[in-house]
Amino acid sequence: MNFALQDLLACCRHLESDKATDRKKEIEKFKRLIRDSETIQQLDRNSDSKNGKQMNWDTVFSFLQKYIKKETESARLAKPNVSASTQATRHKKMQEISCLIKYFIRCANKRAPRLKCQELLIFVMDTVNDPSSCAIYGTDCSSILLKDILTVRTYWCAIPSQQWSDLQNLYFKLFLKPCRDINKVLVARIIYTLTRGLCLQTDGLNSTILSFFSKAMQLARQERNLAGLDHIFAAINVYLSVFAVNYRMRVCKLGEEILPTVLYIWAQYKPKDFLKEQIIQYIQLQVRVHHPNGTQAKEKGVCDPTKWQRIVYNLYELLVNEINLIGSRGKYSAGSRSIAVKESLVELMADICHQVFTEDTKVLEITQSYAATQREGGDVPSKRRRIESGWEVVWSNLQSSQNDFYVIP
């Protein structure tokens, strides 16, 4: 072992000291050593040689994890009632350790992925699973998972099937019961990436995703918070596009359960374009699963024909209102203006019209509107309303005033 690694090994051993002052002194030395070019080159060689007896990046990572556990335990046992300056000092120290974790992993893998995938995943999962360590390091560990593990093809291919599912369940739990220190959008992005991995890298079915998606919709409605919901919809769309063929009835049942909530979110919370696109994709998939090849026969695949018909009628009304809104945007603009109705919206509207328009049906009876304001958890009597149906209704909203704007259907 050369002198550079001898110094690093001695430093690593001191990081396990029970004395906080010794650990503080050694961690500064540790930071200098892992930046040293000679030390980096030697660790790279030893890691590439696959000789377990030599000190390599995995060896150093194991020492670093022991140091982190010591510091986390020390923070947990520290007196809570201290001055603001002492609390600020503690917080700064934890932030520095969190930054050191990210720096070390990126330093080790900068030239090639040299840390073992399983060691990294176990570290991330253990950290996020533990409430005390999650509060301190959860954001950085989640960032490491998204940016430094799931984006590396070597790691992507090395994750076993069960671990994809375990990771997904872990972040499902985090999304539904969020740690206030972890950004919800970051968690949602991870869920989307993990769902892609589950679909592409495994043959398994994580049935909890259907339950999770239903709970996520209810949570978004209750909290009136759409943060990360676009990535959640993107995840379910990826998942259902793979598994809907083999689990059609379960997908139908999910749609009939949550689509009233989805339509409510669209109507009441005015989602941004990307989220709206994902919702359209989800609804379109539901329509096609309920009505393969455009069939209008109610008995083919629909779990609850009456409930599904009510959803379709509400959806028709929502889309007519959406087109009307698009049409009204040009009325007060100066000069001519071109407004394009997006292709996905046109396709969905066509599918819904195919289900709604019949020769003998010119008026639809809606027993419960998606737009009705309801008290959560309360029994609200259904209101019966009648709305017009037919191509003329849609057309009048598409081109109500060609002088002010031009709508391209």
mmCIF file of C-alpha atoms in Angstrom:
data_model
loop_
_atom_site.group_PDB
_atom_site.id
_atom_site.type_symbol
_atom_site.label_atom_id
_atom_site.label_comp_id
_atom_site.label_asym_id
_atom_site.label_seq_id
_atom_site.Cartn_x
_atom_site.Cartn_y
_atom_site.Cartn_z
ATOM 1 C CA MET A 1 0.000 0.000 0.000
ATOM 2 C CA ASN A 2 1.429 3.379 -0.997
ATOM 3 C CA PHE A 3 1.773 6.317 1.377
ATOM 4 C CA ALA A 4 -1.357 8.110 0.100
ATOM 5 C CA LEU A 5 -3.611 5.153 0.908
ATOM 6 C CA GLN A 6 -1.850 4.522 4.226
ATOM 7 C CA ASP A 7 -2.739 8.064 5.311
ATOM 8 C CA LEU A 8 -6.324 7.606 4.096
ATOM 9 C CA LEU A 9 -6.715 4.276 5.920
ATOM 10 C CA ALA A 10 -5.393 5.741 9.183
ATOM 11 C CA CYS A 11 -7.748 8.691 8.776
ATOM 12 C CA CYS A 12 -10.734 6.397 8.101
ATOM 13 C CA ARG A 13 -10.062 4.368 11.227
ATOM 14 C CA HIS A 14 -10.034 7.522 13.323
ATOM 15 C CA LEU A 15 -13.469 8.443 11.929
ATOM 16 C CA GLU A 16 -14.894 5.641 14.081
ATOM 17 C CA SER A 17 -13.703 7.341 17.272
ATOM 18 C CA ASP A 18 -16.251 7.837 20.042
ATOM 19 C CA LYS A 19 -14.900 11.358 20.628
ATOM 20 C CA ALA A 20 -16.643 14.045 18.591
ATOM 21 C CA THR A 21 -13.543 16.299 18.610
ATOM 22 C CA ASP A 22 -11.395 13.519 17.100
ATOM 23 C CA ARG A 23 -13.980 12.845 14.384
ATOM 24 C CA LYS A 24 -14.184 16.552 13.585
ATOM 25 C CA LYS A 25 -10.397 16.797 13.143
ATOM 26 C CA GLU A 26 -10.189 13.650 11.017
ATOM 27 C CA ILE A 27 -13.101 14.503 8.735
ATOM 28 C CA GLU A 28 -11.297 17.647 7.571
ATOM 29 C CA LYS A 29 -8.250 15.521 6.761
ATOM 30 C CA PHE A 30 -10.520 12.997 5.009
ATOM 31 C CA LYS A 31 -11.923 15.724 2.742
ATOM 32 C CA ARG A 32 -8.413 16.771 1.709
ATOM 33 C CA LEU A 33 -7.273 13.208 1.012
ATOM 34 C CA ILE A 34 -10.187 12.240 -1.260
ATOM 35 C CA ARG A 35 -9.447 15.335 -3.356
ATOM 36 C CA ASP A 36 -5.801 14.309 -3.801
ATOM 37 C CA SER A 37 -5.145 13.182 -7.394
ATOM 38 C CA GLU A 38 -2.675 10.429 -6.382
ATOM 39 C CA THR A 39 -5.149 9.002 -3.857
ATOM 40 C CA ILE A 40 -7.949 9.055 -6.456
ATOM 41 C CA GLN A 41 -5.807 7.270 -9.069
ATOM 42 C CA GLN A 42 -4.774 4.548 -6.626
ATOM 43 C CA LEU A 43 -8.360 3.971 -5.421
ATOM 44 C CA ASP A 44 -9.482 3.757 -9.072
ATOM 45 C CA ARG A 45 -6.819 1.116 -9.824
ATOM 46 C CA ASN A 46 -7.683 -0.934 -6.771
ATOM 47 C CA SER A 47 -11.413 -0.780 -7.501
ATOM 48 C CA ASP A 48 -10.858 -1.838 -11.110
ATOM 49 C CA SER A 49 -8.574 -4.716 -10.115
ATOM 50 C CA LYS A 50 -11.417 -6.376 -8.138
ATOM 51 C CA ASN A 51 -8.893 -7.394 -5.463
ATOM 52 C CA GLY A 52 -10.889 -7.373 -2.237
ATOM 53 C CA LYS A 53 -7.772 -7.231 -0.060
ATOM 54 C CA GLN A 54 -6.734 -3.812 -1.354
ATOM 55 C CA MET A 55 -8.238 -0.566 -0.148
ATOM 56 C CA ASN A 56 -10.693 0.749 -2.748
ATOM 57 C CA TRP A 57 -13.647 3.127 -3.056
ATOM 58 C CA ASP A 58 -16.045 0.621 -1.461
ATOM 59 C CA THR A 59 -13.742 0.294 1.548
ATOM 60 C CA VAL A 60 -13.676 4.064 2.019
ATOM 61 C CA PHE A 61 -17.458 4.242 1.604
ATOM 62 C CA SER A 62 -17.984 1.698 4.384
ATOM 63 C CA PHE A 63 -15.843 3.837 6.743
ATOM 64 C CA LEU A 64 -17.775 6.964 5.711
ATOM 65 C CA GLN A 65 -21.090 5.258 6.491
ATOM 66 C CA LYS A 66 -19.852 4.353 9.992
ATOM 67 C CA TYR A 67 -18.868 7.985 10.534
ATOM 68 C CA ILE A 68 -22.316 9.158 9.392
ATOM 69 C CA LYS A 69 -24.010 6.747 11.823
ATOM 70 C CA LYS A 70 -21.863 8.080 14.681
ATOM 71 C CA GLU A 71 -22.759 11.683 13.856
ATOM 72 C CA THR A 72 -26.472 10.898 13.381
ATOM 73 C CA GLU A 73 -26.629 9.139 16.731
ATOM 74 C CA SER A 74 -24.774 12.026 18.350
ATOM 75 C CA ALA A 75 -27.301 14.488 16.901
ATOM 76 C CA ARG A 76 -30.210 12.351 18.116
ATOM 77 C CA LEU A 77 -28.887 12.259 21.687
ATOM 78 C CA ALA A 78 -27.980 15.964 21.802
ATOM 79 C CA LYS A 79 -29.892 18.226 24.185
ATOM 80 C CA PRO A 80 -32.916 19.732 22.410
ATOM 81 C CA ASN A 81 -33.249 22.896 24.515
ATOM 82 C CA VAL A 82 -30.251 24.920 23.372
ATOM 83 C CA SER A 83 -29.676 28.420 22.038
ATOM 84 C CA ALA A 84 -30.515 29.392 18.452
ATOM 85 C CA SER A 85 -26.820 29.736 17.588
ATOM 86 C CA THR A 86 -26.094 26.194 18.815
ATOM 87 C CA GLN A 87 -29.010 24.854 16.779
ATOM 88 C CA ALA A 88 -27.726 26.717 13.722
ATOM 89 C CA THR A 89 -24.252 25.229 14.230
ATOM 90 C CA ARG A 90 -25.695 21.719 14.475
ATOM 91 C CA HIS A 91 -27.800 22.252 11.364
ATOM 92 C CA LYS A 92 -24.805 23.549 9.422
ATOM 93 C CA LYS A 93 -22.762 20.509 10.468
ATOM 94 C CA MET A 94 -25.467 18.095 9.260
ATOM 95 C CA GLN A 95 -25.682 19.977 5.958
ATOM 96 C CA GLU A 96 -21.925 19.675 5.516
ATOM 97 C CA ILE A 97 -22.077 15.910 6.129
ATOM 98 C CA SER A 98 -24.946 15.615 3.645
ATOM 99 C CA CYS A 99 -22.938 17.515 1.032
ATOM 100 C CA LEU A 100 -19.926 15.300 1.762
ATOM 101 C CA ILE A 101 -21.972 12.169 0.982
ATOM 102 C CA LYS A 102 -22.928 13.544 -2.423
ATOM 103 C CA TYR A 103 -19.410 14.759 -3.133
ATOM 104 C CA PHE A 104 -17.825 11.428 -2.203
ATOM 105 C CA ILE A 105 -20.171 9.338 -4.371
ATOM 106 C CA ARG A 106 -19.722 11.633 -7.350
ATOM 107 C CA CYS A 107 -15.970 11.716 -6.832
ATOM 108 C CA ALA A 108 -15.784 7.899 -6.744
ATOM 109 C CA ASN A 109 -17.977 7.450 -9.841
ATOM 110 C CA LYS A 110 -16.865 10.451 -11.871
ATOM 111 C CA ARG A 111 -14.596 8.490 -14.200
ATOM 112 C CA ALA A 112 -16.648 5.252 -14.139
ATOM 113 C CA PRO A 113 -19.182 3.675 -11.733
ATOM 114 C CA ARG A 114 -16.870 2.079 -9.165
ATOM 115 C CA LEU A 115 -19.017 1.905 -6.031
ATOM 116 C CA LYS A 116 -21.140 -1.235 -5.753
ATOM 117 C CA CYS A 117 -24.757 -0.698 -6.751
ATOM 118 C CA GLN A 118 -26.145 -2.726 -3.853
ATOM 119 C CA GLU A 119 -24.101 -0.818 -1.276
ATOM 120 C CA LEU A 120 -25.411 2.484 -2.605
ATOM 121 C CA LEU A 121 -29.031 1.306 -2.723
ATOM 122 C CA ILE A 122 -28.933 -0.166 0.783
ATOM 123 C CA PHE A 123 -27.453 3.084 2.096
ATOM 124 C CA VAL A 124 -30.167 5.171 0.395
ATOM 125 C CA MET A 125 -33.022 2.896 1.513
ATOM 126 C CA ASP A 126 -31.790 2.638 5.112
ATOM 127 C CA THR A 127 -31.378 6.404 5.317
ATOM 128 C CA VAL A 128 -34.811 7.231 3.864
ATOM 129 C CA ASN A 129 -36.523 4.508 5.933
ATOM 130 C CA ASP A 130 -35.254 5.908 9.219
ATOM 131 C CA PRO A 131 -37.211 9.049 10.239
ATOM 132 C CA SER A 132 -34.303 10.717 12.061
ATOM 133 C CA SER A 133 -31.742 10.193 9.286
ATOM 134 C CA CYS A 134 -34.362 10.948 6.606
ATOM 135 C CA ALA A 135 -34.980 14.369 8.144
ATOM 136 C CA ILE A 136 -31.255 15.146 7.876
ATOM 137 C CA TYR A 137 -30.051 13.358 4.734
ATOM 138 C CA GLY A 138 -33.290 12.357 2.964
ATOM 139 C CA THR A 139 -33.192 15.033 0.262
ATOM 140 C CA ASP A 140 -29.564 14.455 -0.691
ATOM 141 C CA CYS A 141 -29.949 10.667 -0.625
ATOM 142 C CA SER A 142 -33.030 10.927 -2.838
ATOM 143 C CA SER A 143 -31.101 13.206 -5.187
ATOM 144 C CA ILE A 144 -28.273 10.636 -5.277
ATOM 145 C CA LEU A 145 -30.783 7.894 -6.145
ATOM 146 C CA LEU A 146 -32.291 9.914 -8.988
ATOM 147 C CA LYS A 147 -29.152 11.504 -10.441
ATOM 148 C CA ASP A 148 -26.296 9.152 -9.534
ATOM 149 C CA ILE A 149 -27.857 5.674 -9.519
ATOM 150 C CA LEU A 150 -30.947 5.557 -11.735
ATOM 151 C CA THR A 151 -29.224 7.501 -14.539
ATOM 152 C CA VAL A 152 -26.231 5.130 -14.654
ATOM 153 C CA ARG A 153 -26.875 2.246 -17.054
ATOM 154 C CA THR A 154 -24.550 -0.132 -15.164
ATOM 155 C CA TYR A 155 -26.571 0.403 -11.985
ATOM 156 C CA TRP A 156 -29.921 0.415 -13.826
ATOM 157 C CA CYS A 157 -29.217 -3.078 -15.171
ATOM 158 C CA ALA A 158 -27.877 -4.350 -11.820
ATOM 159 C CA ILE A 159 -31.022 -3.659 -9.749
ATOM 160 C CA PRO A 160 -32.950 -6.930 -9.154
ATOM 161 C CA SER A 161 -36.720 -7.162 -9.695
ATOM 162 C CA GLN A 162 -37.676 -7.185 -6.023
ATOM 163 C CA GLN A 163 -35.567 -4.116 -5.317
ATOM 164 C CA TRP A 164 -37.347 -2.107 -8.009
ATOM 165 C CA SER A 165 -40.606 -2.916 -6.223
ATOM 166 C CA ASP A 166 -39.157 -2.226 -2.748
ATOM 167 C CA LEU A 167 -37.816 1.159 -3.836
ATOM 168 C CA GLN A 168 -41.131 2.050 -5.429
ATOM 169 C CA ASN A 169 -43.089 1.132 -2.282
ATOM 170 C CA LEU A 170 -40.670 3.162 -0.151
ATOM 171 C CA TYR A 171 -41.237 6.313 -2.215
ATOM 172 C CA PHE A 172 -44.989 5.669 -2.418
ATOM 173 C CA LYS A 173 -45.013 5.863 1.371
ATOM 174 C CA LEU A 174 -42.903 9.011 1.311
ATOM 175 C CA PHE A 175 -45.251 10.713 -1.167
ATOM 176 C CA LEU A 176 -48.386 9.911 0.839
ATOM 177 C CA LYS A 177 -46.816 10.781 4.208
ATOM 178 C CA PRO A 178 -44.156 13.264 3.192
ATOM 179 C CA CYS A 179 -41.108 14.175 5.209
ATOM 180 C CA ARG A 180 -41.255 17.960 5.361
ATOM 181 C CA ASP A 181 -37.544 18.157 4.501
ATOM 182 C CA ILE A 182 -37.917 16.318 1.155
ATOM 183 C CA ASN A 183 -39.370 18.096 -1.834
ATOM 184 C CA LYS A 184 -42.554 16.356 -3.010
ATOM 185 C CA VAL A 185 -41.731 16.965 -6.676
ATOM 186 C CA LEU A 186 -38.389 15.181 -6.212
ATOM 187 C CA VAL A 187 -40.209 12.185 -4.689
ATOM 188 C CA ALA A 188 -42.694 12.177 -7.599
ATOM 189 C CA ARG A 189 -39.851 12.271 -10.163
ATOM 190 C CA ILE A 190 -38.261 9.278 -8.458
ATOM 191 C CA ILE A 191 -41.585 7.390 -8.502
ATOM 192 C CA TYR A 192 -41.869 8.014 -12.256
ATOM 193 C CA THR A 193 -38.302 6.811 -12.895
ATOM 194 C CA LEU A 194 -38.762 3.737 -10.684
ATOM 195 C CA THR A 195 -42.014 2.882 -12.453
ATOM 196 C CA ARG A 196 -40.229 3.013 -15.809
ATOM 197 C CA GLY A 197 -37.537 0.749 -14.394
ATOM 198 C CA LEU A 198 -40.105 -1.690 -13.039
ATOM 199 C CA CYS A 199 -41.821 -1.878 -16.435
ATOM 200 C CA LEU A 200 -38.641 -2.092 -18.521
ATOM 201 C CA GLN A 201 -36.392 -4.211 -16.309
ATOM 202 C CA THR A 202 -38.808 -6.699 -14.708
ATOM 203 C CA ASP A 203 -41.692 -8.972 -15.614
ATOM 204 C CA GLY A 204 -43.368 -8.469 -12.256
ATOM 205 C CA LEU A 205 -46.491 -6.585 -11.310
ATOM 206 C CA ASN A 206 -46.394 -4.263 -8.319
ATOM 207 C CA SER A 207 -50.107 -4.279 -7.523
ATOM 208 C CA THR A 208 -49.658 -1.597 -4.856
ATOM 209 C CA ILE A 209 -49.257 1.042 -7.577
ATOM 210 C CA LEU A 210 -53.008 0.964 -8.300
ATOM 211 C CA SER A 211 -53.834 1.492 -4.639
ATOM 212 C CA PHE A 212 -51.171 4.185 -4.371
ATOM 213 C CA PHE A 213 -52.491 6.069 -7.393
ATOM 214 C CA SER A 214 -56.005 6.117 -5.935
ATOM 215 C CA LYS A 215 -54.699 7.445 -2.590
ATOM 216 C CA ALA A 216 -52.524 10.047 -4.343
ATOM 217 C CA MET A 217 -55.588 11.436 -6.168
ATOM 218 C CA GLN A 218 -57.606 11.687 -2.962
ATOM 219 C CA LEU A 219 -54.671 13.358 -1.198
ATOM 220 C CA ALA A 220 -54.286 15.930 -3.980
ATOM 221 C CA ARG A 221 -57.988 16.770 -3.761
ATOM 222 C CA GLN A 222 -58.032 17.023 0.037
ATOM 223 C CA GLU A 223 -54.863 19.128 0.281
ATOM 224 C CA ARG A 224 -55.535 21.111 -2.892
ATOM 225 C CA ASN A 225 -51.898 20.580 -3.726
ATOM 226 C CA LEU A 226 -50.948 19.434 -7.234
ATOM 227 C CA ALA A 227 -47.169 19.395 -6.594
ATOM 228 C CA GLY A 228 -45.628 16.386 -8.324
ATOM 229 C CA LEU A 229 -48.970 15.116 -9.611
ATOM 230 C CA ASP A 230 -47.848 15.428 -13.245
ATOM 231 C CA HIS A 231 -45.040 12.927 -12.600
ATOM 232 C CA ILE A 232 -47.463 10.610 -10.759
ATOM 233 C CA PHE A 233 -49.804 10.617 -13.765
ATOM 234 C CA ALA A 234 -46.826 10.053 -16.059
ATOM 235 C CA ALA A 235 -45.867 7.035 -13.918
ATOM 236 C CA ILE A 236 -49.344 5.481 -13.984
ATOM 237 C CA ASN A 237 -49.574 6.048 -17.747
ATOM 238 C CA VAL A 238 -46.297 4.196 -18.285
ATOM 239 C CA TYR A 239 -47.447 1.414 -15.976
ATOM 240 C CA LEU A 240 -50.916 0.965 -17.456
ATOM 241 C CA SER A 241 -49.648 1.054 -21.035
ATOM 242 C CA VAL A 242 -47.654 -2.089 -20.188
ATOM 243 C CA PHE A 243 -50.079 -3.961 -17.915
ATOM 244 C CA ALA A 244 -53.562 -2.856 -19.054
ATOM 245 C CA VAL A 245 -53.882 -5.691 -21.579
ATOM 246 C CA ASN A 246 -53.389 -8.419 -18.971
ATOM 247 C CA TYR A 247 -55.240 -6.678 -16.136
ATOM 248 C CA ARG A 248 -58.055 -4.978 -18.017
ATOM 249 C CA MET A 249 -60.801 -5.404 -15.402
ATOM 250 C CA ARG A 250 -58.589 -4.033 -12.622
ATOM 251 C CA VAL A 251 -57.710 -1.031 -14.784
ATOM 252 C CA CYS A 252 -61.413 -0.446 -15.546
ATOM 253 C CA LYS A 253 -62.267 -0.635 -11.867
ATOM 254 C CA LEU A 254 -59.505 1.859 -11.017
ATOM 255 C CA GLY A 255 -60.812 4.287 -13.640
ATOM 256 C CA GLU A 256 -64.390 4.106 -12.364
ATOM 257 C CA GLU A 257 -63.114 4.670 -8.829
ATOM 258 C CA ILE A 258 -60.886 7.709 -9.366
ATOM 259 C CA LEU A 259 -62.025 9.445 -12.566
ATOM 260 C CA PRO A 260 -64.654 11.543 -10.724
ATOM 261 C CA THR A 261 -61.814 12.870 -8.549
ATOM 262 C CA VAL A 262 -59.573 13.400 -11.583
ATOM 263 C CA LEU A 263 -62.292 15.386 -13.360
ATOM 264 C CA TYR A 264 -62.871 17.420 -10.201
ATOM 265 C CA ILE A 265 -59.154 18.260 -9.998
ATOM 266 C CA TRP A 266 -59.170 19.369 -13.660
ATOM 267 C CA ALA A 267 -62.290 21.510 -13.264
ATOM 268 C CA GLN A 268 -61.548 23.076 -9.871
ATOM 269 C CA TYR A 269 -57.745 23.423 -9.622
ATOM 270 C CA LYS A 270 -56.918 24.458 -13.218
ATOM 271 C CA PRO A 271 -53.847 22.228 -13.743
ATOM 272 C CA LYS A 272 -50.943 23.394 -15.883
ATOM 273 C CA ASP A 273 -50.474 22.142 -19.439
ATOM 274 C CA PHE A 274 -48.105 19.238 -18.714
ATOM 275 C CA LEU A 275 -50.358 17.835 -15.982
ATOM 276 C CA LYS A 276 -53.395 18.315 -18.222
ATOM 277 C CA GLU A 277 -51.631 16.391 -21.007
ATOM 278 C CA GLN A 278 -50.931 13.507 -18.624
ATOM 279 C CA ILE A 279 -54.550 13.506 -17.416
ATOM 280 C CA ILE A 280 -55.785 13.403 -21.031
ATOM 281 C CA GLN A 281 -53.483 10.465 -21.737
ATOM 282 C CA TYR A 282 -54.811 8.634 -18.671
ATOM 283 C CA ILE A 283 -58.472 9.265 -19.559
ATOM 284 C CA GLN A 284 -57.853 8.223 -23.159
ATOM 285 C CA LEU A 285 -56.391 4.945 -21.966
ATOM 286 C CA GLN A 286 -59.407 4.369 -19.728
ATOM 287 C CA VAL A 287 -61.820 5.021 -22.600
ATOM 288 C CA ARG A 288 -59.971 2.576 -24.837
ATOM 289 C CA VAL A 289 -59.783 -0.090 -22.148
ATOM 290 C CA HIS A 290 -63.517 0.275 -21.470
ATOM 291 C CA HIS A 291 -64.372 0.387 -25.200
ATOM 292 C CA PRO A 292 -61.781 -1.625 -27.204
ATOM 293 C CA ASN A 293 -61.729 -0.537 -30.852
ATOM 294 C CA GLY A 294 -64.452 1.998 -30.093
ATOM 295 C CA THR A 295 -67.090 -0.568 -29.200
ATOM 296 C CA GLN A 296 -70.266 0.879 -27.696
ATOM 297 C CA ALA A 297 -71.480 -2.352 -26.092
ATOM 298 C CA LYS A 298 -71.683 -1.711 -22.346
ATOM 299 C CA GLU A 299 -71.286 -5.320 -21.302
ATOM 300 C CA LYS A 300 -67.754 -5.668 -22.700
ATOM 301 C CA GLY A 301 -65.298 -4.873 -19.939
ATOM 302 C CA VAL A 302 -67.150 -2.249 -17.971
ATOM 303 C CA CYS A 303 -67.273 -3.109 -14.261
ATOM 304 C CA ASP A 304 -70.197 -0.788 -13.486
ATOM 305 C CA PRO A 305 -71.973 0.333 -16.694
ATOM 306 C CA THR A 306 -74.162 2.928 -14.946
ATOM 307 C CA LYS A 307 -71.230 4.514 -13.118
ATOM 308 C CA TRP A 308 -69.096 4.524 -16.261
ATOM 309 C CA GLN A 309 -71.867 6.141 -18.327
ATOM 310 C CA ARG A 310 -72.161 8.902 -15.714
ATOM 311 C CA ILE A 311 -68.387 9.457 -15.928
ATOM 312 C CA VAL A 312 -68.512 9.635 -19.732
ATOM 313 C CA TYR A 313 -71.327 12.211 -19.618
ATOM 314 C CA ASN A 314 -69.427 14.318 -17.095
ATOM 315 C CA LEU A 315 -66.310 14.002 -19.214
ATOM 316 C CA TYR A 316 -68.209 15.160 -22.286
ATOM 317 C CA GLU A 317 -69.407 18.259 -20.421
ATOM 318 C CA LEU A 318 -65.885 18.966 -19.134
ATOM 319 C CA LEU A 319 -64.372 18.740 -22.627
ATOM 320 C CA VAL A 320 -67.067 20.961 -24.155
ATOM 321 C CA ASN A 321 -66.290 23.554 -21.475
ATOM 322 C CA GLU A 322 -62.545 23.153 -22.127
ATOM 323 C CA ILE A 323 -63.025 23.774 -25.848
ATOM 324 C CA ASN A 324 -65.246 26.750 -25.042
ATOM 325 C CA LEU A 325 -62.467 28.118 -22.815
ATOM 326 C CA ILE A 326 -59.910 27.684 -25.603
ATOM 327 C CA GLY A 327 -62.265 29.466 -27.995
ATOM 328 C CA SER A 328 -62.780 32.415 -25.641
ATOM 329 C CA ARG A 329 -59.058 33.132 -25.289
ATOM 330 C CA GLY A 330 -58.883 35.026 -28.573
ATOM 331 C CA LYS A 331 -61.876 37.292 -28.142
ATOM 332 C CA TYR A 332 -60.021 40.213 -26.576
ATOM 333 C CA SER A 333 -56.668 39.911 -28.322
ATOM 334 C CA ALA A 334 -55.605 42.520 -30.798
ATOM 335 C CA GLY A 335 -55.576 41.399 -34.422
ATOM 336 C CA SER A 336 -55.869 37.828 -35.634
ATOM 337 C CA ARG A 337 -54.665 34.977 -33.456
ATOM 338 C CA SER A 338 -54.155 31.302 -34.196
ATOM 339 C CA ILE A 339 -55.088 28.911 -31.402
ATOM 340 C CA ALA A 340 -54.502 25.219 -31.936
ATOM 341 C CA VAL A 341 -56.485 22.611 -30.062
ATOM 342 C CA LYS A 342 -53.918 19.970 -29.152
ATOM 343 C CA GLU A 343 -54.153 16.691 -31.014
ATOM 344 C CA SER A 344 -54.519 14.634 -27.837
ATOM 345 C CA LEU A 345 -57.566 16.683 -26.788
ATOM 346 C CA VAL A 346 -59.121 16.282 -30.244
ATOM 347 C CA GLU A 347 -58.599 12.507 -30.148
ATOM 348 C CA LEU A 348 -60.107 12.207 -26.690
ATOM 349 C CA MET A 349 -63.061 14.393 -27.661
ATOM 350 C CA ALA A 350 -63.641 12.213 -30.728
ATOM 351 C CA ASP A 351 -63.616 9.045 -28.604
ATOM 352 C CA ILE A 352 -66.065 10.547 -26.102
ATOM 353 C CA CYS A 353 -68.358 11.878 -28.827
ATOM 354 C CA HIS A 354 -68.411 8.403 -30.352
ATOM 355 C CA GLN A 355 -69.763 7.070 -27.050
ATOM 356 C CA VAL A 356 -72.193 9.936 -26.379
ATOM 357 C CA PHE A 357 -73.696 10.835 -29.758
ATOM 358 C CA THR A 358 -76.584 8.631 -30.840
ATOM 359 C CA GLU A 359 -79.547 9.279 -33.101
ATOM 360 C CA ASP A 360 -82.040 9.191 -30.239
ATOM 361 C CA THR A 361 -79.957 11.045 -27.633
ATOM 362 C CA LYS A 362 -79.874 14.829 -27.943
ATOM 363 C CA VAL A 363 -79.969 15.637 -24.220
ATOM 364 C CA LEU A 364 -77.833 14.007 -21.523
ATOM 365 C CA GLU A 365 -78.968 13.661 -17.928
ATOM 366 C CA ILE A 366 -76.116 14.188 -15.489
ATOM 367 C CA THR A 367 -76.869 13.043 -11.976
ATOM 368 C CA GLN A 368 -73.644 14.269 -10.337
ATOM 369 C CA SER A 369 -71.371 16.917 -11.771
ATOM 370 C CA TYR A 370 -67.588 16.829 -11.463
ATOM 371 C CA ALA A 371 -67.747 20.565 -10.815
ATOM 372 C CA ALA A 372 -70.052 20.368 -7.821
ATOM 373 C CA THR A 373 -68.393 21.592 -4.636
ATOM 374 C CA GLN A 374 -68.581 18.789 -2.103
ATOM 375 C CA ARG A 375 -67.651 18.617 1.557
ATOM 376 C CA GLU A 376 -65.001 15.940 1.964
ATOM 377 C CA GLY A 377 -66.429 12.871 3.632
ATOM 378 C CA GLY A 378 -69.978 14.244 3.684
ATOM 379 C CA ASP A 379 -73.100 12.889 2.023
ATOM 380 C CA VAL A 380 -74.110 15.301 -0.700
ATOM 381 C CA PRO A 381 -77.370 14.662 -2.536
ATOM 382 C CA SER A 382 -76.928 14.202 -6.286
ATOM 383 C CA LYS A 383 -78.282 16.960 -8.493
ATOM 384 C CA ARG A 384 -79.904 15.999 -11.770
ATOM 385 C CA ARG A 385 -79.086 18.296 -14.663
ATOM 386 C CA ARG A 386 -79.720 18.144 -18.392
ATOM 387 C CA ILE A 387 -77.179 19.233 -21.004
ATOM 388 C CA GLU A 388 -77.319 19.270 -24.792
ATOM 389 C CA SER A 389 -75.252 16.812 -26.772
ATOM 390 C CA GLY A 390 -74.369 16.714 -30.439
ATOM 391 C CA TRP A 391 -71.757 17.892 -32.897
ATOM 392 C CA GLU A 392 -73.446 21.297 -33.209
ATOM 393 C CA VAL A 393 -72.690 22.052 -29.549
ATOM 394 C CA VAL A 394 -69.000 21.262 -30.006
ATOM 395 C CA TRP A 395 -68.765 23.097 -33.335
ATOM 396 C CA SER A 396 -70.350 26.266 -31.976
ATOM 397 C CA ASN A 397 -67.673 26.422 -29.284
ATOM 398 C CA LEU A 398 -64.834 25.650 -31.677
ATOM 399 C CA GLN A 399 -65.532 28.517 -34.080
ATOM 400 C CA SER A 400 -67.693 31.091 -32.379
ATOM 401 C CA SER A 401 -65.964 34.107 -33.930
ATOM 402 C CA GLN A 402 -63.568 33.651 -36.833
ATOM 403 C CA ASN A 403 -62.892 37.379 -36.994
ATOM 404 C CA ASP A 404 -60.974 37.387 -33.709
ATOM 405 C CA PHE A 405 -59.144 34.069 -33.939
ATOM 406 C CA TYR A 406 -58.943 30.839 -35.834
ATOM 407 C CA VAL A 407 -59.164 27.483 -34.081
ATOM 408 C CA ILE A 408 -57.488 24.515 -35.762
ATOM 409 C CA PRO A 409 -59.257 21.324 -34.697
#
